[in-house]
Coordinates of C-alpha atoms in Angstrom, one line a residue:
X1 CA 4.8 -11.5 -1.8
X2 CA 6.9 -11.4 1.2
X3 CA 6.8 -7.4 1.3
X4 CA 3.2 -7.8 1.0
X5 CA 2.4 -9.7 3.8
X6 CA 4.5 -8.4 6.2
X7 CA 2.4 -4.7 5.3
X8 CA 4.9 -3.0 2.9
X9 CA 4.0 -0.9 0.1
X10 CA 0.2 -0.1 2.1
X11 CA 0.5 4.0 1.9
X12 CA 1.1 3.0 -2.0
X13 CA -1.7 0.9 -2.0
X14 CA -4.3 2.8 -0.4
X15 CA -3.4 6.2 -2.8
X16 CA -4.0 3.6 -5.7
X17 CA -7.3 2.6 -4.0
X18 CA -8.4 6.0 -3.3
X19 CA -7.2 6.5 -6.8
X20 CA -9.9 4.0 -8.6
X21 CA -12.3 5.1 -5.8
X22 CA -12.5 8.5 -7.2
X23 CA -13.4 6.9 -10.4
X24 CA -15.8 3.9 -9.9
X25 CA -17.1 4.3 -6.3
X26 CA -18.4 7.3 -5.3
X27 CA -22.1 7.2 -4.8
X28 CA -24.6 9.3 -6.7
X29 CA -27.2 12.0 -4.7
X30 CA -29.5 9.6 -2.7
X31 CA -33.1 10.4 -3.9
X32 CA -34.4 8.7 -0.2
X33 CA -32.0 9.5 2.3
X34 CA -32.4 13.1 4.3
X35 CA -29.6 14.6 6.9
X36 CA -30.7 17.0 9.3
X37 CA -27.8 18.8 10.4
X38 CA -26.8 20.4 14.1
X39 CA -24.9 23.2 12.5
X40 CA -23.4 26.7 13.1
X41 CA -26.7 28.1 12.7
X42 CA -28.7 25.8 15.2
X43 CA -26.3 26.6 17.9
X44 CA -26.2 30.1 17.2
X45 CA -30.6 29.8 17.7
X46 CA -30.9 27.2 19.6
X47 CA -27.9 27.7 22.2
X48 CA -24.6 25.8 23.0
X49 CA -24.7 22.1 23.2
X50 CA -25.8 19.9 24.8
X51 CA -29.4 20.6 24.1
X52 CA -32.0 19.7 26.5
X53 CA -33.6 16.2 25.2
X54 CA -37.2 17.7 24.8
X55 CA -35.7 19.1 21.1
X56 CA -35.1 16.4 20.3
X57 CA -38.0 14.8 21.1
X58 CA -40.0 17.4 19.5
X59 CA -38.0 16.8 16.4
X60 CA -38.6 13.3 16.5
X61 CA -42.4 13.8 16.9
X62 CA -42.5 16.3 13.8
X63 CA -40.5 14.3 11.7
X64 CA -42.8 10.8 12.4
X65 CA -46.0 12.9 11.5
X66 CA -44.1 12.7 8.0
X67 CA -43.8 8.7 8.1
X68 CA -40.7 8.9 7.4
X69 CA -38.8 5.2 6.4
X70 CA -36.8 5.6 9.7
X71 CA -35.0 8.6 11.8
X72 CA -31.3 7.7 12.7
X73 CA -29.3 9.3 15.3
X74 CA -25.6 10.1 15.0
X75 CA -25.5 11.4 18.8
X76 CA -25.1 9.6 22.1
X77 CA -27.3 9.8 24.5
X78 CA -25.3 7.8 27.4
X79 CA -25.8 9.8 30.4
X80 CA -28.8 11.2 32.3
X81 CA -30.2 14.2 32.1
X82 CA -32.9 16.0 33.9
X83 CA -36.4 13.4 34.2
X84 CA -38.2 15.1 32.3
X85 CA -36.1 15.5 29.2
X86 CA -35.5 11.9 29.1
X87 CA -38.8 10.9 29.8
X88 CA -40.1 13.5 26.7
X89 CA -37.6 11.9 24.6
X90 CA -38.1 8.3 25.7
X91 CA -41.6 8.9 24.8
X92 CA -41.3 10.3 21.4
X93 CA -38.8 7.1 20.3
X94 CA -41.5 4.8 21.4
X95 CA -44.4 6.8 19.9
X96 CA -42.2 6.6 16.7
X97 CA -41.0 3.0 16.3
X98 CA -38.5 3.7 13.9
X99 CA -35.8 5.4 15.8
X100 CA -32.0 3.9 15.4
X101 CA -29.7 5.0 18.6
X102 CA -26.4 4.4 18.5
X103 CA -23.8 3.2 20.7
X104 CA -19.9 3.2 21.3
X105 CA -17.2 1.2 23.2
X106 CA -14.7 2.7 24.8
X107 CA -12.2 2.7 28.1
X108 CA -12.8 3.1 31.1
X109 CA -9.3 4.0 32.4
X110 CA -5.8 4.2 30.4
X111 CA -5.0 0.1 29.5
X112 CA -8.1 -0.9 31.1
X113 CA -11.1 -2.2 30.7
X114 CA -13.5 -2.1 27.7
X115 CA -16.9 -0.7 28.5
X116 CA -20.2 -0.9 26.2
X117 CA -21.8 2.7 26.2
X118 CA -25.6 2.3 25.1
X119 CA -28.1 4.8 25.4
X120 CA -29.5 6.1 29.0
X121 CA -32.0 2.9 30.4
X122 CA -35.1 4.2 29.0
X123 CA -33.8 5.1 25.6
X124 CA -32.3 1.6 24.9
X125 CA -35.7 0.5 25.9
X126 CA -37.7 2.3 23.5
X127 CA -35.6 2.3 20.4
X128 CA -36.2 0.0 17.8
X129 CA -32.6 -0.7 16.7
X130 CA -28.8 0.0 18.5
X131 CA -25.8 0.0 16.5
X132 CA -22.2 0.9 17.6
X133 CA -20.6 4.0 15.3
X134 CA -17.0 3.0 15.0
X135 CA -15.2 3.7 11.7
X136 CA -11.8 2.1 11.2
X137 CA -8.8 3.9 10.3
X138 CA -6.2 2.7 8.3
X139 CA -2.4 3.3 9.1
X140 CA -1.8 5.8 7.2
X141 CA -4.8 7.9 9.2
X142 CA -7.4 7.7 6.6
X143 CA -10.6 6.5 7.4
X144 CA -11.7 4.0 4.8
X145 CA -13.9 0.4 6.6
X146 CA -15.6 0.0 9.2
X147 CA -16.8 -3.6 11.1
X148 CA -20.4 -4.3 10.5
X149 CA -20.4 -6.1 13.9
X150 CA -18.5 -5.6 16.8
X151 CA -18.6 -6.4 20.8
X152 CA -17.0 -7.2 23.9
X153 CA -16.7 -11.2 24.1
X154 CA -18.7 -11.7 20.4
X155 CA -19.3 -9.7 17.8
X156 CA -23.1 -9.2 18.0
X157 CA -23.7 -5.3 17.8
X158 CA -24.9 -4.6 14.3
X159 CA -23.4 -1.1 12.8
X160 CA -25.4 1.4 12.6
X161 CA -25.9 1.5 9.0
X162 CA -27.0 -2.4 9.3
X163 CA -29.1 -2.0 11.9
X164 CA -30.8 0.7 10.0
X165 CA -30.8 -1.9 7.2
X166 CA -32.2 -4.6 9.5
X167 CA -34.4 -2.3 10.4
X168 CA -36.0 -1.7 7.1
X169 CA -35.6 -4.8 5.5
X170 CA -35.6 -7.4 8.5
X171 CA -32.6 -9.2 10.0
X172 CA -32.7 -11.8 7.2
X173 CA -30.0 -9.0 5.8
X174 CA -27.0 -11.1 3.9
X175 CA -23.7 -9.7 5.5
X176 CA -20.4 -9.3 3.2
X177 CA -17.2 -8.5 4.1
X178 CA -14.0 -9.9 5.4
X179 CA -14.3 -12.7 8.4
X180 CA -12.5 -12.3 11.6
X181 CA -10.1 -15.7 12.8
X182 CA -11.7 -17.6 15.4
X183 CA -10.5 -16.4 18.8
X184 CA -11.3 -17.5 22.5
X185 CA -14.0 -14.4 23.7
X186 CA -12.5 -12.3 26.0
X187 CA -14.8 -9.3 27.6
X188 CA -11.5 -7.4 27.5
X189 CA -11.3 -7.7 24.2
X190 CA -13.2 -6.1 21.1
X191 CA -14.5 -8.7 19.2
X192 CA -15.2 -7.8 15.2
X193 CA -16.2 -9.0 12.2
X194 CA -17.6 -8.4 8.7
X195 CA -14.8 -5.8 7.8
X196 CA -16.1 -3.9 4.7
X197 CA -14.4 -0.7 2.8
X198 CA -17.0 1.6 2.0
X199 CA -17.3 4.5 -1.0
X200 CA -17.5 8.1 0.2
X201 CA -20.4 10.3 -1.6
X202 CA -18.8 12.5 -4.5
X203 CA -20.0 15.9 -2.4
X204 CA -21.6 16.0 0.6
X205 CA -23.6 18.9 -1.1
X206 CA -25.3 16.6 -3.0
X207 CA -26.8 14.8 -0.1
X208 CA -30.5 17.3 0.8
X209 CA -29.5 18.7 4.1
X210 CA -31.5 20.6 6.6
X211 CA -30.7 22.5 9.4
X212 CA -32.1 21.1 13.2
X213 CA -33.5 24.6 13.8
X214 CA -35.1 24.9 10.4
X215 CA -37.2 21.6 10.8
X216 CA -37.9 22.6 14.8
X217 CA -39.0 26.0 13.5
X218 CA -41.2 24.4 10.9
X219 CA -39.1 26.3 7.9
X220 CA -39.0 23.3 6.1
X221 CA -42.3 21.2 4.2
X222 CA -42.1 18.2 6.6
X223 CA -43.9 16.3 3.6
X224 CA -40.2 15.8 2.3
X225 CA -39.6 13.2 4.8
X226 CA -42.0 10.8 3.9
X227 CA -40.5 7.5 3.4
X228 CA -37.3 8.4 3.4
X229 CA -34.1 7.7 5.5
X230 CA -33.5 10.6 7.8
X231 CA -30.2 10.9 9.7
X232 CA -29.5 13.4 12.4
X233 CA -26.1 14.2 13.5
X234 CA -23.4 17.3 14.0
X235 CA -22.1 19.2 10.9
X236 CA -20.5 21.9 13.1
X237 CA -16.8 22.4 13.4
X238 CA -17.0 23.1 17.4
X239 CA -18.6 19.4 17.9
X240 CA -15.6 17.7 16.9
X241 CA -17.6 15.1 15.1
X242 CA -15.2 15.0 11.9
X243 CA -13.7 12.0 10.6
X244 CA -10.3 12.3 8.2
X245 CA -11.4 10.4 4.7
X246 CA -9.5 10.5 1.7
X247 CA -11.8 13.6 0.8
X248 CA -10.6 15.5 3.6
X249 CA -11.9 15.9 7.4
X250 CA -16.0 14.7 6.8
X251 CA -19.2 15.1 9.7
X252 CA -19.3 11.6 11.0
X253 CA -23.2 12.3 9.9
X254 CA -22.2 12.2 6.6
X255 CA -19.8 9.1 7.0
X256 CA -22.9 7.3 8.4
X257 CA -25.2 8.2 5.6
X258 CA -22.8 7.0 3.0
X259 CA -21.9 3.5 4.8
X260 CA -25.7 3.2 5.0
X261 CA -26.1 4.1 1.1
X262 CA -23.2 1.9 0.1
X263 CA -24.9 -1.0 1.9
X264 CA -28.2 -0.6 0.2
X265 CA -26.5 0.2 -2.8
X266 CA -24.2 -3.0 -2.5
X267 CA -21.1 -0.7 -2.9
X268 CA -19.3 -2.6 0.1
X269 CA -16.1 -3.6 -0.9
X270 CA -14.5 -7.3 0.5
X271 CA -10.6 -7.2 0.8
X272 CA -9.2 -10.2 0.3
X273 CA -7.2 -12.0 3.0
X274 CA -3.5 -11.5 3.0
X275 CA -2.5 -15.0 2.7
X276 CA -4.8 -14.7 -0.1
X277 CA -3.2 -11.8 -1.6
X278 CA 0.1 -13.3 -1.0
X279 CA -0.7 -16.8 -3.1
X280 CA -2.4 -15.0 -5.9
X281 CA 0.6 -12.3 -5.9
X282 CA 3.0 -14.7 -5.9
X283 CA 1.7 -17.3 -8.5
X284 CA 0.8 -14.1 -10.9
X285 CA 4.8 -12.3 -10.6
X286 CA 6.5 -16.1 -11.3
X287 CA 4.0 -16.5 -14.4
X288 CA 4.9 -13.2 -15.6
X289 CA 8.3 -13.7 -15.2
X290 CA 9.2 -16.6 -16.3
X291 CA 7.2 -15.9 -19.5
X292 CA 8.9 -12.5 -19.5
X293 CA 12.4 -14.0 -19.6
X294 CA 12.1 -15.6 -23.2
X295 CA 11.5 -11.9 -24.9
X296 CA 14.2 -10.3 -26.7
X297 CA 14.6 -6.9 -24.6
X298 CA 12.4 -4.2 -27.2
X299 CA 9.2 -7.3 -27.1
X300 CA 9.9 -7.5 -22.5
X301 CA 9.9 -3.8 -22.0
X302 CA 6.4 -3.7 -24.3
X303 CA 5.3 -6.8 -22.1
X304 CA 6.2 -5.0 -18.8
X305 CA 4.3 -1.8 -19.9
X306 CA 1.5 -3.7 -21.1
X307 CA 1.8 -5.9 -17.6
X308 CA 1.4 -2.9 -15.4
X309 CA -1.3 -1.7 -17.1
X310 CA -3.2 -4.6 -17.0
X311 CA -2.3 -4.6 -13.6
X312 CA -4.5 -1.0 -13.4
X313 CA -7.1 -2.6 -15.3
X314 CA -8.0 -5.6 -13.4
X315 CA -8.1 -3.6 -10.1
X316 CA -10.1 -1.6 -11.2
X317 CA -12.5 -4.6 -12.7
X318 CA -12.5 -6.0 -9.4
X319 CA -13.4 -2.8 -7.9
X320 CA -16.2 -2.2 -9.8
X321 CA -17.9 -4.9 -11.0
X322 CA -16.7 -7.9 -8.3
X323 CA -16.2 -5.4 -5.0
X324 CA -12.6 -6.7 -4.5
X325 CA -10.1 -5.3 -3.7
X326 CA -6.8 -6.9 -4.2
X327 CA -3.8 -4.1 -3.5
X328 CA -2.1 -4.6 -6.6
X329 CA 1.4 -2.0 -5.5
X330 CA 3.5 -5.7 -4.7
X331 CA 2.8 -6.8 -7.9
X332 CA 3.5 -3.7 -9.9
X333 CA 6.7 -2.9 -7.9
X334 CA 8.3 -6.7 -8.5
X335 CA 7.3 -5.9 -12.6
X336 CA 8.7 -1.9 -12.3
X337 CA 12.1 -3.7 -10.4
X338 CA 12.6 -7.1 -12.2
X339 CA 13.3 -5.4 -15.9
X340 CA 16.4 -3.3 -14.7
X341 CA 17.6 -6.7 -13.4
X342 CA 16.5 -8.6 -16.2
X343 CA 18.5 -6.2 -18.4
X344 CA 21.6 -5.9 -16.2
X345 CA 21.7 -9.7 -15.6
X346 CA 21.8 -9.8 -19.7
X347 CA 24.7 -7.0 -20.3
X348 CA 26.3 -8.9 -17.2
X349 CA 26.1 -12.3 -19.2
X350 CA 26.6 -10.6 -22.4
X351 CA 30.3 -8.8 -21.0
X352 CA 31.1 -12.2 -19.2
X353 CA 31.1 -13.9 -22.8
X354 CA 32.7 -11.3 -25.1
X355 CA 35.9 -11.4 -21.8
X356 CA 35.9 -14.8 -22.4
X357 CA 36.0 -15.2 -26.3
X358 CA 38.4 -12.4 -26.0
X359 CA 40.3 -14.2 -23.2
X360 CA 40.4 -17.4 -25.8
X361 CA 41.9 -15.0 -28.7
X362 CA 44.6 -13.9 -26.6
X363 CA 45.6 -17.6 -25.5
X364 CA 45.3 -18.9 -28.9
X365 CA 47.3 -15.4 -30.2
X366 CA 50.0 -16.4 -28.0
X367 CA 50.0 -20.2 -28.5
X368 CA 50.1 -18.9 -32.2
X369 CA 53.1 -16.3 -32.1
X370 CA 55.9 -19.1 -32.0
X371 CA 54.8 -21.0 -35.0
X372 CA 54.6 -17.9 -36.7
X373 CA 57.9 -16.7 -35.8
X374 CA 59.6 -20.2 -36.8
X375 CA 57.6 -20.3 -40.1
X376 CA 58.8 -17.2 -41.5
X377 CA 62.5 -17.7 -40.5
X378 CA 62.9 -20.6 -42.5
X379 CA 60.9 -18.9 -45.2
X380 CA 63.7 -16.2 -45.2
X381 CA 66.5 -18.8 -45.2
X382 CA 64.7 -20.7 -47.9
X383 CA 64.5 -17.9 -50.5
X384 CA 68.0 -16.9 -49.5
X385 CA 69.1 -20.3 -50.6
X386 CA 66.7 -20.2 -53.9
X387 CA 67.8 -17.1 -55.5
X388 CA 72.0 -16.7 -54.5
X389 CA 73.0 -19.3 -57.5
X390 CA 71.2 -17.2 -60.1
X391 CA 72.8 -14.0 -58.9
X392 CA 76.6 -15.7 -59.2
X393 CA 75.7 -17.5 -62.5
X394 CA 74.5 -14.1 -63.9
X395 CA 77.6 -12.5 -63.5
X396 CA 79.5 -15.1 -64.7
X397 CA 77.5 -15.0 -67.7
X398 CA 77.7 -11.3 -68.0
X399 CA 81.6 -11.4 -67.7
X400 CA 81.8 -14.1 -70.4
X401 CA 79.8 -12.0 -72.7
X402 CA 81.7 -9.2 -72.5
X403 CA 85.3 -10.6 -73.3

């Protein structure tokens, strides 16, 4: 318990987690969600980025004659460009309705202050939903949660996969996830809360995917995007928009897509506090062994195989039927350690009484040895004096015989 709550054992936990996560959470092929990718071959038609805004206006505009559910945007558009870019694509989010923008915080300087970067002014006005993009990493660089709301001060920017949620279902949207402490607001610091792990999709092949230039060049039936969840983002290397999951570097597009599916899905996994973790870990190892200490040692080496599995088992149950996650590698460690000890403490007890006993022999061997030796020196001098008479009166007999 101690190990566990001062952060021991977490690379160990997490390749357990991504472990059972191969094997109860990856999400299926999404039958309503679309991603329309900037890839290699956009740039190579459509030039270097950025683009000018009017692209993506007329994307917009083509893929709203569809009705789509909603058209989500994994690219910032923070700065300004020329007037009549943004004004094209101001206009096309507002003729739409349905567009989610997203938003980021950042630095403005080295150790200074925090800075909210939202769309340009008449962007932010027009979009239906904002919602920052940030995906946490864990310490050992793998990219696995992510805070449904975040902010400078208070935590009340919705993440993008929420808002697009919020969007579609209304705000009325129940949140899971594990709370943040009550802390004074600061607008230095990055407020967050609702911290969810999220499931990764089992191959971003099976997600549909169209390329930018192939919708803008109507190659593809825009009929496909009716009522359906469309996402628009960078797949290409050169963008640098690749996040390191425990399937490898993934397009943040992709990572978006599957936070959103996982939420609709209810795929969101809670993990449970630490002083949580460290009560339930504790209680569970002195139960175990405690119970473990009355088996002979063939029945407690069955009972610590049987233990760790078990151990396997229920994560794996909370995984996928309760979405907890309780990082079990404290637990299975203290069971793996405890019966070398167990049996050492027993050979130790086991020597210290057979040193004694023969400790005792010795003592009682020597106390003995006297009594011994004074017990069969008066047995010698007793059969001396028993049988010397009958030796004398035999020969006296014999030499009377014989005259």
């Amino acid at each position: 318990a101690l190990c566990f709550s001062r952060g021991y054992f977490k690379q160990l936990n997490w390749l357990i987690y991504d472990q059972l996560h191969s094997y109860y959470l990856q999400l299926s092929s999404p039958d309503d969600l679309v991603v329309i990718a900037i890839d290699e071959k956009s740039l190579d038609q459509l030039g270097s980025w950025p683009w000018p805004r009017s692209l993506h206006a007329q994307l917009v505009n083509d893929i709203n004659a569809a009705q789509p559910k909603s058209i989500v945007f994994d690219i910032l558009f923070a700065s300004n460009s020329q007037p009549n870019e943004d004004r094209a694509l101001a206009e096309a989010i507002k003729k739409s309705g349905k567009v989610v923008l997203p938003l980021h915080f950042e630095k403005y300087h080295q150790n200074g202050q925090l800075l909210e970067v939202l769309p340009y002014p008449s962007l932010t006005e027009s979009a239906a939903k904002l919602g920052h993009v940030h995906i946490e990493c864990e310490d050992d660089g793998v990219c696995r949660s992510a805070y449904l709301k975040e902010g400078l001060g208070n935590a009340y920017w919705p993440h993008l996969s929420l808002a697009t949620v919020e969007y579609e279902q209304g705000n009325g949207t129940r949140l899971l996830g594990e709370r943040a402490p009550n802390e004074t607001p600061s607008l230095r610091q990055l407020s967050r809360d609702y911290r969810v792990l999220f499931p990764l999709f089992s191959s971003t092949e099976t997600i549909p995917t169209f390329s930018f230039s192939d919708v803008l060049n109507k190659q593809v039936d825009n009929t496909i995007f009716k009522g359906k969840t469309i996402f628009v983002g960078a797949t290409a290397t050169g963008l640098g928009d690749a996040i390191p999951t425990s399937s490898g570097l993934t397009p943040g597009i992709y990572v978006q897509a599957a936070l959103y599916q996982a939420f609709k899905s209810s795929l969101l996994l809670t993990e449970v506090k630490s002083w949580q973790a460290t009560l339930l870990l504790s209680t569970t190892v002195f139960i175990l062994l405690f119970a473990f200490s009355f088996l002979s040692p063939r029945y407690f080496l069955l009972a610590s195989t049987l233990a760790v599995i078990g151990t396997f088992l229920v994560s794996a149950l909370m995984i996928s039927q309760y979405r907890y996650w309780i990082p079990p590698a404290t637990l299975l460690l203290c069971i793996g350690i405890f019966y070398p000890l167990w049996s050492w403490m027993r050979l130790e007890i086991a020597l210290k009484f057979l040193k004694q006993t023969l400790h005792q022999m010795e003592r009682e061997t020597q106390l003995a040895l006297p009594l011994i030796s004074a017990y069969s020196l008066h047995a010698t001098q007793s059969k001396q004096q028993t049988y010397s008479p009958s030796i004398f009166s035999g020969e006296d007999t014999v030499g009377k015989t014989i005259e």
